[in-house]
Coordinates of C-alpha atoms and ligand atoms in Angstrom, one line a residue:
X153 CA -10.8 18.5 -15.5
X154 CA -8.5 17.4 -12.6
X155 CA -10.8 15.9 -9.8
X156 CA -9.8 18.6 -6.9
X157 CA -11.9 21.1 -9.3
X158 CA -14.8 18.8 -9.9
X159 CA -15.7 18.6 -6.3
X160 CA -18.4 20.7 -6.3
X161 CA -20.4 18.4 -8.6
X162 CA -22.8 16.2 -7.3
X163 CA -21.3 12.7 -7.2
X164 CA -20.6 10.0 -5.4
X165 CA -17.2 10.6 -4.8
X166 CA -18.3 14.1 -3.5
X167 CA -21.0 12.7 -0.7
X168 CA -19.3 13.9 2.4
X169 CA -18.8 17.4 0.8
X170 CA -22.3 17.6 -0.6
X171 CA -23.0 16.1 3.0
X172 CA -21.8 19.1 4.8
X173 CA -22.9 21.4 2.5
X174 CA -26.7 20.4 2.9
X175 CA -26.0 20.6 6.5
X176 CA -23.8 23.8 6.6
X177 CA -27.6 24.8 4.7
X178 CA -29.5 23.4 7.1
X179 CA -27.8 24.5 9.9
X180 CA -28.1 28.4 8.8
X181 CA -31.7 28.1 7.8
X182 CA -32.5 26.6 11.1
X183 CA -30.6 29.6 12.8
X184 CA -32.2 32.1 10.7
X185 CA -35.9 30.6 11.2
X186 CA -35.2 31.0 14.7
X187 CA -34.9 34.9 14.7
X188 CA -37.6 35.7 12.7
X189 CA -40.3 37.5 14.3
X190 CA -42.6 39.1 11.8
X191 CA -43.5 38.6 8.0
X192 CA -41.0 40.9 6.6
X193 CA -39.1 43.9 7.7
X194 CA -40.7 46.3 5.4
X195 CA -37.3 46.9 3.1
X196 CA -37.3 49.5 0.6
X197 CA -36.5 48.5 -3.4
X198 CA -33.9 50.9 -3.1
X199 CA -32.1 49.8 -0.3
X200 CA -32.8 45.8 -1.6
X201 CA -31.8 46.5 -4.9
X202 CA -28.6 48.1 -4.1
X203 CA -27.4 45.9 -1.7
X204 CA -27.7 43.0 -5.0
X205 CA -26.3 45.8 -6.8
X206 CA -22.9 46.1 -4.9
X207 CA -22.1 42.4 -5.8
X208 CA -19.4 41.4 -8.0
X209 CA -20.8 38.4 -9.9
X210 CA -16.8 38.0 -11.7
X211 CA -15.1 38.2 -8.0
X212 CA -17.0 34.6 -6.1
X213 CA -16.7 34.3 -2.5
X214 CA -15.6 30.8 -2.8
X215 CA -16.7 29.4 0.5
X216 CA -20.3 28.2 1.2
X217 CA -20.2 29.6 4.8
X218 CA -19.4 33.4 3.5
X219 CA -21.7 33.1 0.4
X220 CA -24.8 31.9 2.8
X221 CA -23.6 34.8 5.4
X222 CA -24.0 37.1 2.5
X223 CA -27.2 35.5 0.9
X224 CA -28.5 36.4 4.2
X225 CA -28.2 39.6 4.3
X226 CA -29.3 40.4 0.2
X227 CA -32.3 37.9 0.8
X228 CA -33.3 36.3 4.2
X229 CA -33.1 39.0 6.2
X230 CA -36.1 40.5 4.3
X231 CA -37.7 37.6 2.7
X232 CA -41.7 37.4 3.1
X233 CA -42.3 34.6 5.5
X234 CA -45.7 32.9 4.5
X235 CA -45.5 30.8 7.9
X236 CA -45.4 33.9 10.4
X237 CA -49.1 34.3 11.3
X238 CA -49.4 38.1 10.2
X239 CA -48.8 37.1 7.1
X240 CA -52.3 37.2 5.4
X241 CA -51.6 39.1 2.0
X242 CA -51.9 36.8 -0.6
X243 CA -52.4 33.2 -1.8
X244 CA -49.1 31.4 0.1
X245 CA -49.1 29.1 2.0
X246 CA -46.6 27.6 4.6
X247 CA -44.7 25.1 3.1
X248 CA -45.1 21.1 4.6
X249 CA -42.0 19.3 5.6
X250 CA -42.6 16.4 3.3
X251 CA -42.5 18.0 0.4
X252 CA -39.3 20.0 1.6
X253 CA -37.6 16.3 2.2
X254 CA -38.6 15.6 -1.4
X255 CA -37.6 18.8 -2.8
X256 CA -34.0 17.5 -2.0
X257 CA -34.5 14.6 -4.4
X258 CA -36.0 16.7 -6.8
X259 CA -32.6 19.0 -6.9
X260 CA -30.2 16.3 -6.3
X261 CA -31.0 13.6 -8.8
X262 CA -32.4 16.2 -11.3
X263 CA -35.0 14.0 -12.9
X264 CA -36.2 15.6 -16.3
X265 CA -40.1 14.4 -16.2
X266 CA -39.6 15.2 -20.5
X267 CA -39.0 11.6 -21.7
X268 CA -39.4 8.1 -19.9
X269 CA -35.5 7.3 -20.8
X270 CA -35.0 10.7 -18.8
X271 CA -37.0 9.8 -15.3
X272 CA -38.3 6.1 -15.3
X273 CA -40.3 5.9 -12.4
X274 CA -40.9 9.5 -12.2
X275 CA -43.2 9.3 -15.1
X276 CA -45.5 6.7 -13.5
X277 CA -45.5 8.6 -10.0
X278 CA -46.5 12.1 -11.8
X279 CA -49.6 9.6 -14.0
X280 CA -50.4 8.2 -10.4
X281 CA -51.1 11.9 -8.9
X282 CA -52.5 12.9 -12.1
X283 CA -54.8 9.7 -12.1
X284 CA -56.0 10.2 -8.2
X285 CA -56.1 13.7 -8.3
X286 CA -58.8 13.1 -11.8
X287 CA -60.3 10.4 -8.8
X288 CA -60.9 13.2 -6.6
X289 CA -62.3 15.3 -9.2
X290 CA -64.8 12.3 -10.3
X291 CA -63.5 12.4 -14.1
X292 CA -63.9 8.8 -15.3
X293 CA -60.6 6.4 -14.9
X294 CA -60.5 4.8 -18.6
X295 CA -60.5 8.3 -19.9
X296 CA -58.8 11.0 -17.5
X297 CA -55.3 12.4 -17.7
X298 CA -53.7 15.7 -17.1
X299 CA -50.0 16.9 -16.4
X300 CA -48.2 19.0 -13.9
X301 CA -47.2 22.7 -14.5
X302 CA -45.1 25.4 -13.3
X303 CA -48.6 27.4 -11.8
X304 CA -52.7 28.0 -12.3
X305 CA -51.3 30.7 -15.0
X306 CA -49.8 27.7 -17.2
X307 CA -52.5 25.2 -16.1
X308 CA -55.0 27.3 -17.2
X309 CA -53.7 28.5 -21.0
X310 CA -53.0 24.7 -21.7
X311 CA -56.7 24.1 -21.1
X312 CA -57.6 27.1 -23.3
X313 CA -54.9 25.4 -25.4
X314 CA -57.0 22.4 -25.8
X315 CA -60.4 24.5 -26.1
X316 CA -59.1 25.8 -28.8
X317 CA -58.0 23.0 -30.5
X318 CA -61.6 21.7 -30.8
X319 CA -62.5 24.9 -32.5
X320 CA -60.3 27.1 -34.2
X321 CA -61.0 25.7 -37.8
X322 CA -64.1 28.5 -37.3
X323 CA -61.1 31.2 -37.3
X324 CA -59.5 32.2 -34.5
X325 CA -61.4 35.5 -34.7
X326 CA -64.7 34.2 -34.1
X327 CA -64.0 32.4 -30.5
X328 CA -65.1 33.7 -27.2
X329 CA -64.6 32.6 -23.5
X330 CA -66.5 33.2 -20.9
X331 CA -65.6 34.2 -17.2
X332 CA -66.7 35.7 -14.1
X333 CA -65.8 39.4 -13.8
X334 CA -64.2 37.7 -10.3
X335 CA -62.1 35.7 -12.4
X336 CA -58.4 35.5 -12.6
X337 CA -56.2 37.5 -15.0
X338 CA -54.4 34.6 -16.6
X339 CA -57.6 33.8 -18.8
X340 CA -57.0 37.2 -20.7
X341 CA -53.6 36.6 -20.9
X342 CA -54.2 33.0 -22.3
X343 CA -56.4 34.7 -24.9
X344 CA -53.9 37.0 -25.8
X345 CA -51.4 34.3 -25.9
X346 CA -53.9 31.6 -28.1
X347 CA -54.3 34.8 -30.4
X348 CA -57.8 35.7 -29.9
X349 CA -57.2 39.6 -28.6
X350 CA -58.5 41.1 -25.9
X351 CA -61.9 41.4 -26.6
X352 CA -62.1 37.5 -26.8
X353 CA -62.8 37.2 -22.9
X354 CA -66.8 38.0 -22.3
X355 CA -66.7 38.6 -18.5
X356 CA -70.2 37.8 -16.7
X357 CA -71.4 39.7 -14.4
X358 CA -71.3 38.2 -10.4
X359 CA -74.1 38.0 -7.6
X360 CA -73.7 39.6 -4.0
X361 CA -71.5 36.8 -3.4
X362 CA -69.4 37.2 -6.4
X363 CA -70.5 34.1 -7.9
X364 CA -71.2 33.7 -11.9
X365 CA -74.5 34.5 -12.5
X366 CA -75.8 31.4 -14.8
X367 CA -78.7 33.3 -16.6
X368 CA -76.1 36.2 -17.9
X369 CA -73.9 33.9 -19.3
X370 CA -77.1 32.3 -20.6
X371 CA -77.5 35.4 -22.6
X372 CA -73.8 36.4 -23.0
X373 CA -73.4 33.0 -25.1
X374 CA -76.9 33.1 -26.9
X375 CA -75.7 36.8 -27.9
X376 CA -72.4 35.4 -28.8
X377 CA -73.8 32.9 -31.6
X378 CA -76.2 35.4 -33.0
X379 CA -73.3 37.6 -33.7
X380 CA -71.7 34.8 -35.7
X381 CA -69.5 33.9 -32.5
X382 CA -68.2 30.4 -31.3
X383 CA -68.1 29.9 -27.1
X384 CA -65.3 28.3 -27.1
X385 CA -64.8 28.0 -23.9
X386 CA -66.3 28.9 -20.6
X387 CA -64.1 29.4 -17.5
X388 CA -65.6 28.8 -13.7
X389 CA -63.6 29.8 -11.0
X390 CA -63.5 27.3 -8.0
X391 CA -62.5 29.6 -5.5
X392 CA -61.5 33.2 -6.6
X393 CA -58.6 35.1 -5.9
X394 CA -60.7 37.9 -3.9
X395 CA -63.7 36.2 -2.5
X396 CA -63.1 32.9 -2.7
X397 CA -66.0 32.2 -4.4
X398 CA -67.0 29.1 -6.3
X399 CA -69.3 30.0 -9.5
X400 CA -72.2 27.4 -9.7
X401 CA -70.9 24.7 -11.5
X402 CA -73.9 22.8 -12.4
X403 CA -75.7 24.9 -13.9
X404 CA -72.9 26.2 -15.7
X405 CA -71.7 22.8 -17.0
X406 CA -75.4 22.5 -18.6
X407 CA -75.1 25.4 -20.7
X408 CA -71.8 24.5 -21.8
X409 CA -73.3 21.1 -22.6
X410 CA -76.3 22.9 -24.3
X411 CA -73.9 25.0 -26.1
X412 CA -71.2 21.9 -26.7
X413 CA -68.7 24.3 -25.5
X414 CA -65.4 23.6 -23.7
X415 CA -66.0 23.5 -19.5
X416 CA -62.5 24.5 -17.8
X417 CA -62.9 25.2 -14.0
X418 CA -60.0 27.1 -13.1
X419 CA -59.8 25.3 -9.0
X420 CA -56.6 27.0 -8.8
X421 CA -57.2 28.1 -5.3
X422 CA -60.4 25.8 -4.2
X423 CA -58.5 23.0 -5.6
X424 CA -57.5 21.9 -2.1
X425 CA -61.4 21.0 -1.2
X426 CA -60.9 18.0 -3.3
X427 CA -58.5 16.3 -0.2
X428 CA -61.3 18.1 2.2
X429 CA -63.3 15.2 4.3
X430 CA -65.4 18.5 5.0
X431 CA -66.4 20.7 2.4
X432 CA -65.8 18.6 -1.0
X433 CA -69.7 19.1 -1.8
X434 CA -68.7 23.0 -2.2
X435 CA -67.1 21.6 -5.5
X436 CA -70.0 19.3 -6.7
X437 CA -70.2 19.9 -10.5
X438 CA -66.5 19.7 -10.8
X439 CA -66.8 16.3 -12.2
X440 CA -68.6 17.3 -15.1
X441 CA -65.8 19.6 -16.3
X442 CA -63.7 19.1 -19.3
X443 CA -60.5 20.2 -17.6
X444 CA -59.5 21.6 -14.2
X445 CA -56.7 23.7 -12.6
X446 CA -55.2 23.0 -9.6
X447 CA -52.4 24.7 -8.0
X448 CA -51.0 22.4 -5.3
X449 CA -48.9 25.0 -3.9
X450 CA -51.5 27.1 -2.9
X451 CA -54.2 24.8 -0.9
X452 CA -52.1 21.7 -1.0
X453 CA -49.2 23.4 1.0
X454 CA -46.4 23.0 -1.3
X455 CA -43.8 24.6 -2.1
X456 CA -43.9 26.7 -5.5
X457 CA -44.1 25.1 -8.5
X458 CA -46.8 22.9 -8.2
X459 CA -50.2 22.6 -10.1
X460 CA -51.5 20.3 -12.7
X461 CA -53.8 20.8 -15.4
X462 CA -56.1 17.4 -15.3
X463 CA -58.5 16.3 -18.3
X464 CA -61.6 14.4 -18.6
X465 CA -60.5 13.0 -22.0
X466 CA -57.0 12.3 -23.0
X467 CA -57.4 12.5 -26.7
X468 CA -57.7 16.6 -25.9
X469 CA -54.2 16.8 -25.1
X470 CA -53.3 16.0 -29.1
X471 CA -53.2 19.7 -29.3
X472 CA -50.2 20.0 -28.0
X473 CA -48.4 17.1 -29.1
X474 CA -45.6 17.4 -31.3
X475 CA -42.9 15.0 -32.1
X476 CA -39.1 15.2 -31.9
X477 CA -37.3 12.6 -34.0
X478 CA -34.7 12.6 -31.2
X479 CA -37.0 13.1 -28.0
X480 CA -40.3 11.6 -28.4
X481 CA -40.8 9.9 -32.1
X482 CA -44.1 9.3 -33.4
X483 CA -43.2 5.5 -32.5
X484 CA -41.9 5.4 -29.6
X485 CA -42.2 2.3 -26.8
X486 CA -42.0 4.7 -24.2
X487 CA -44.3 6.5 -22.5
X488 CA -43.2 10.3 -22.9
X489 CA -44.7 13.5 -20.4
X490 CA -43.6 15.5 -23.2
X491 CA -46.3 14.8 -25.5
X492 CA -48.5 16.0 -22.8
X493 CA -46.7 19.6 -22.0
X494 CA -46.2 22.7 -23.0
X495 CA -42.9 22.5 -21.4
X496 CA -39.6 20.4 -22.5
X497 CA -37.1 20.3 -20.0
X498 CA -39.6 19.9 -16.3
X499 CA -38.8 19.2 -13.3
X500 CA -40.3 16.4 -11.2
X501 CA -42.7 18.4 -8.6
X502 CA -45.2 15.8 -8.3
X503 CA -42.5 14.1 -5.6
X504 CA -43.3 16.7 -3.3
X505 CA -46.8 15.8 -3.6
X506 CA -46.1 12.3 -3.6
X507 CA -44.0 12.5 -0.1
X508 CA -47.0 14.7 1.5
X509 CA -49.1 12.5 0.6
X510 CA -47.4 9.1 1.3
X511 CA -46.1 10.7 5.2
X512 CA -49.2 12.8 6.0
X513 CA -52.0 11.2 3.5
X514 CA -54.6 13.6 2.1
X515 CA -57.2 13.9 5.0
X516 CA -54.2 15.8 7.1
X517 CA -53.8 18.3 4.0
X518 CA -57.2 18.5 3.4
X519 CA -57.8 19.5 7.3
X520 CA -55.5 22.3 7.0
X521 CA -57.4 23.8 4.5
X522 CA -60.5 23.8 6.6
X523 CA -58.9 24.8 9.5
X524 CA -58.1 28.0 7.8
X525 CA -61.6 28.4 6.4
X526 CA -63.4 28.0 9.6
X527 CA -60.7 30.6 10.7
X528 CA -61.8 32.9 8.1
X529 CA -65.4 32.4 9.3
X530 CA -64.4 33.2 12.5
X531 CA -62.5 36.5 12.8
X532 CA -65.5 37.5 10.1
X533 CA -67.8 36.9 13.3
X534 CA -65.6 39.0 14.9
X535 CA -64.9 41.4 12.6
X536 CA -68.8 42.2 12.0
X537 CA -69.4 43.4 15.5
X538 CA -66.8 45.8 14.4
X539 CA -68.4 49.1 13.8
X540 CA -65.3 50.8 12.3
X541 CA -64.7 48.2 10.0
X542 CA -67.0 47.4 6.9
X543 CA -66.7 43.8 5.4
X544 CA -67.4 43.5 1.3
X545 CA -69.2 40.0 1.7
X546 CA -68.8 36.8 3.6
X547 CA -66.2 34.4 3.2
X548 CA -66.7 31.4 1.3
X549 CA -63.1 29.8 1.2
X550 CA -59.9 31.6 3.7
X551 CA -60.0 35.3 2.3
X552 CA -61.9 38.3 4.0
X553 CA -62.1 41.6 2.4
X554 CA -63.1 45.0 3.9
X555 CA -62.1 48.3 4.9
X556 CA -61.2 50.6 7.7
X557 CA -64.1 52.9 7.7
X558 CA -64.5 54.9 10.6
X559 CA -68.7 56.2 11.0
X560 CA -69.1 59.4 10.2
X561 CA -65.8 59.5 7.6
X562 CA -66.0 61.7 4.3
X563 CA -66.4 58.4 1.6
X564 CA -64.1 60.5 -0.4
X565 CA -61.3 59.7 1.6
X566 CA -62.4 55.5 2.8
X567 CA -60.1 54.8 -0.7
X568 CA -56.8 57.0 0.3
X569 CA -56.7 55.9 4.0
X570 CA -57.1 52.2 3.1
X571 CA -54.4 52.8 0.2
X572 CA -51.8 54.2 3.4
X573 CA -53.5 52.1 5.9
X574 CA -52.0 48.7 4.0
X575 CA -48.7 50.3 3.0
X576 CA -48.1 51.8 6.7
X577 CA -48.5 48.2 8.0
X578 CA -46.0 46.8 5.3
X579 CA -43.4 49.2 6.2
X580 CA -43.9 48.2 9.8
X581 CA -43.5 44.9 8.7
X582 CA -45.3 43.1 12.0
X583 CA -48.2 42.0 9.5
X584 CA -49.3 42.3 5.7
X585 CA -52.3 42.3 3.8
X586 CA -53.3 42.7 0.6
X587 CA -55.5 44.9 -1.0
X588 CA -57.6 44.9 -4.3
X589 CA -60.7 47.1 -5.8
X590 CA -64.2 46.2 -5.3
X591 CA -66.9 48.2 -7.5
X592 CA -63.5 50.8 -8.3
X593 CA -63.2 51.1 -4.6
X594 CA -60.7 50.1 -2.1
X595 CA -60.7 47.3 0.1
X596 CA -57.9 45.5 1.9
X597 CA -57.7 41.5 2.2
X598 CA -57.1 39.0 4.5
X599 CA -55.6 36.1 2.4
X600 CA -55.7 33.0 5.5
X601 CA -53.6 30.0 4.7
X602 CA -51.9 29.6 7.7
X603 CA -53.2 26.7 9.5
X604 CA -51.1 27.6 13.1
X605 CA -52.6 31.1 13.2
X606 CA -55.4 31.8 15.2
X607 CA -58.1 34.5 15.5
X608 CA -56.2 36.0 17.8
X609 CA -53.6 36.6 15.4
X610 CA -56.0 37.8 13.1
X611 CA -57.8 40.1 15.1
X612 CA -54.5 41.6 16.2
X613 CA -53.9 42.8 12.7
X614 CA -57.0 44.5 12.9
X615 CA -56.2 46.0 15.7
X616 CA -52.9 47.3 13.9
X617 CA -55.2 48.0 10.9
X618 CA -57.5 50.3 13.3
X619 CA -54.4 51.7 14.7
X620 CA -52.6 52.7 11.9
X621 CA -56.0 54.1 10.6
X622 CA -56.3 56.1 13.4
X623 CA -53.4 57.4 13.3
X624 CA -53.4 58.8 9.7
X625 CA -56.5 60.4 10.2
X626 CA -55.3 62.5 13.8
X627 CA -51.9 63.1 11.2
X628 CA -54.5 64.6 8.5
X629 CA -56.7 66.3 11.0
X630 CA -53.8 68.1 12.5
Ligands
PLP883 C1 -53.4 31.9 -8.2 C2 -54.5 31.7 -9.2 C3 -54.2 31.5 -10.5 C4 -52.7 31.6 -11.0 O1 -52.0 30.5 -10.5 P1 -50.4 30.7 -10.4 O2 -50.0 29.4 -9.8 O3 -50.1 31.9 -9.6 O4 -49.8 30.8 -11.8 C5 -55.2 31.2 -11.4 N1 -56.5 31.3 -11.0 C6 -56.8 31.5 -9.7 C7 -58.2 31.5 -9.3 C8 -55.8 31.8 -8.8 O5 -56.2 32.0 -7.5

């Protein structure tokens, strides 16, 4: 290949053109980050999707500066900004510069965290997170291990992975997990991935604070056995998706030790109270797990994908070991990241952790996350004294959950108005929210992960929420 058309390889004869094309990057980001003023702009898919559609893939553009101009117009222009403060839909978080400078080196050198002859030191700075996020959890030193993934979803089927392992000579048929009804969706998923069907998640009933109840899964795993069953696996959520609540973990580590069944605590959210100088007694019990999930680009502000999946025992991660002659042989003198994941070809994420923690240092990170949880505490002080609005339960962790519920209104139509009461403020696009179903009901949700926002900000979109609300219901009346 004659060297003019090479130059778009990174190389070192390249530098100054790679140089200006990270700037010419820069530069337009900065510009764009500039003009933004609210979380999105409220696109339609039609509109997005066509103007993707309209793009000749066989015709390039040829120039960076036209293909970022039009980028900008199929993408930035109505991205979803997770660091605009009336963002508050779902579990993003605004992104840390550290990890940004590392993402860089992650892209540019193109590490592949597979094989030792494929990354060097970038296997032993991945074991070093794994080892001192285990440290964090209290697993013990000579024995913990874990690996990063692409997400919680992937965290949390390569400990059910491992659960399974232990067990499956009883027949796959026969196993059962158990999780809170609040639990995530990627446990079924797992299930139905392992092979155990649908019906092999037991979900457990919650309390009023949408917490496991202990004494049901007591008798969930007791009924379980008598019916020829085999728990293989119980799954408490630290931190869940809606409530942010953390299922007593004690008490549910003993019956999993009473039942010698597998203890996964899926931390996927309140993973971040491990760096927490705060609130890390919220997670006491975590230590007694037999693997955890932690999504570091959720509470850890990083950017996606970063999570690990962390072990109390290494020898559990035999299950999913398997030898390559020409990768990772049975003898090799190397030590190889592939015998530990479910993925070949990975990309070295833990350097963005690495930077954010070697710049900032965990007590900063873990500060963020309690500033967003006090802020949560505080617009639901505010938000009480409310008597339009009706709040589903206080907030453990940074997500609120309620509804616009004006006295005196027909409960028959609380579900519809909420329903157009979030989409009306998405098309608007000065704030989003989420919503989600409580009891079969409606609610929306405040999702807070947005350390610079304030209650003020907050309480502004409930203003827009009461707004918007009120204005449906004059348009219905009339
Ligand atoms: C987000 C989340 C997951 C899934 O994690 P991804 O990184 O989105 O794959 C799992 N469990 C809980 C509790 C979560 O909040």
């Amino acid at each position: 290949m004659s060297h003019s058309s090479a130059h778009h390889l990174f190389h070192p004869s390249n530098t100054d053109a790679w140089a200006t094309s990270m700037l010419t990057g820069v530069a337009h980001l900065s510009r764009h980050l500039r003009k933004v003023e609210g979380p999105s702009n409220g696109t339609a898919p039609e509109l997005a999707a066509k103007l993707v559609a309209d793009v000749d893939l066989d015709r390039p553009l040829g120039e960076t500066g036209a293909a970022l101009e039009e980028m900008s117009r199929l993408y930035l222009d109505d991205a979803v900004w997770f660091h605009e403060p009336g963002y508050a839909a779902h579990l993003n978080c605004p992104v840390v510069i550290p990890a940004l400078i590392a993402e860089l080196f992650v892209s540019s050198v193109n590490s592949s965290l597979d094989t030792f002859d494929q990354s060097i030191g970038g296997t032993f700075i991945e074991r070093h997170l794994v080892d001192w996020t285990a440290g964090r959890i209290g697993f013990p030193e000579t024995t913990a291990d874990g690996i990063f993934t692409s997400g919680g979803t992937q965290s949390n089927l390569q400990a059910l992975h491992l659960a399974r392992g232990r067990v499956e000579r009883h027949g796959l048929g026969r196993l059962r997990i158990f999780a809170s009804a609040d639990g995530h969706f990627s446990v079924q998923k797992a299930a139905r991935l392992l092979g155990l069907g649908d019906d092999a998640v037991v979900c457990i009933p919650t309390d009023e604070r949408h917490r496991m109840r202990p004494d049901l899964l007591r008798v969930a795993m007791e009924a379980c056995l008598a019916q020829d069953g085999v728990p293989m696996a119980v799954v408490a959520t630290a931190g869940t998706t809606d409530f942010g609540s953390i299922d007593p973990l004690d008490e549910v580590a003993a019956l999993c030790h009473e039942h010698d069944t597998w203890f996964h605590v899926d931390a996927a959210y309140g993973g971040g109270l491990l760096a927490s100088t705060r609130r890390r007694h919220l997670l006491e019990g975590i230590e007694r797990a037999d693997s955890v999930t932690v999504d570091y680009h959720k509470t850890w502000f990083q950017p996606v994908s970063a999570s690990a999946v962390i072990v109390r025992d290494t020898a559990a991660l035999r299950h999913i070991t398997w030898h390559a002659d020409y990768l990772n042989p049975k003898d090799a003198a190397h030590p190889n990241q592939v015998d530990k994941s479910m993925q070949t070809t990975r990309r070295f994420d833990a350097l963005k952790l690495w930077m954010t923690l070697r710049i900032m240092g965990p007590d900063l990170i873990g500060d963020y996350f309690d500033t967003v949880i006090d802020l949560a505490a505080q617009v639901h002080d505010a938000m009480v004294r409310c008597a339009d609005i009706e709040l589903a339960a206080e907030p453990t962790l940074s997500t609120l959950v309620f509804r616009y519920r004006p006295l005196g209104l027909d409960q028959t139509l609380v579900d519809g108005l909420n329903t157009r009461i979030r989409a009306g403020l998405f098309d608007n696009g000065k704030s989003m929210i989420a919503s989600t179903k409580v009891g079969g009901e409606v609610w929306l949700k405040f999702t807070l992960l947005n350390p610079i926002a304030t209650a003020g900000d907050i309480l502004d979109i409930v203003d827009q929420i009461r707004c918007c609300g009120a204005e449906l219901l004059v348009g219905a009346a009339r």
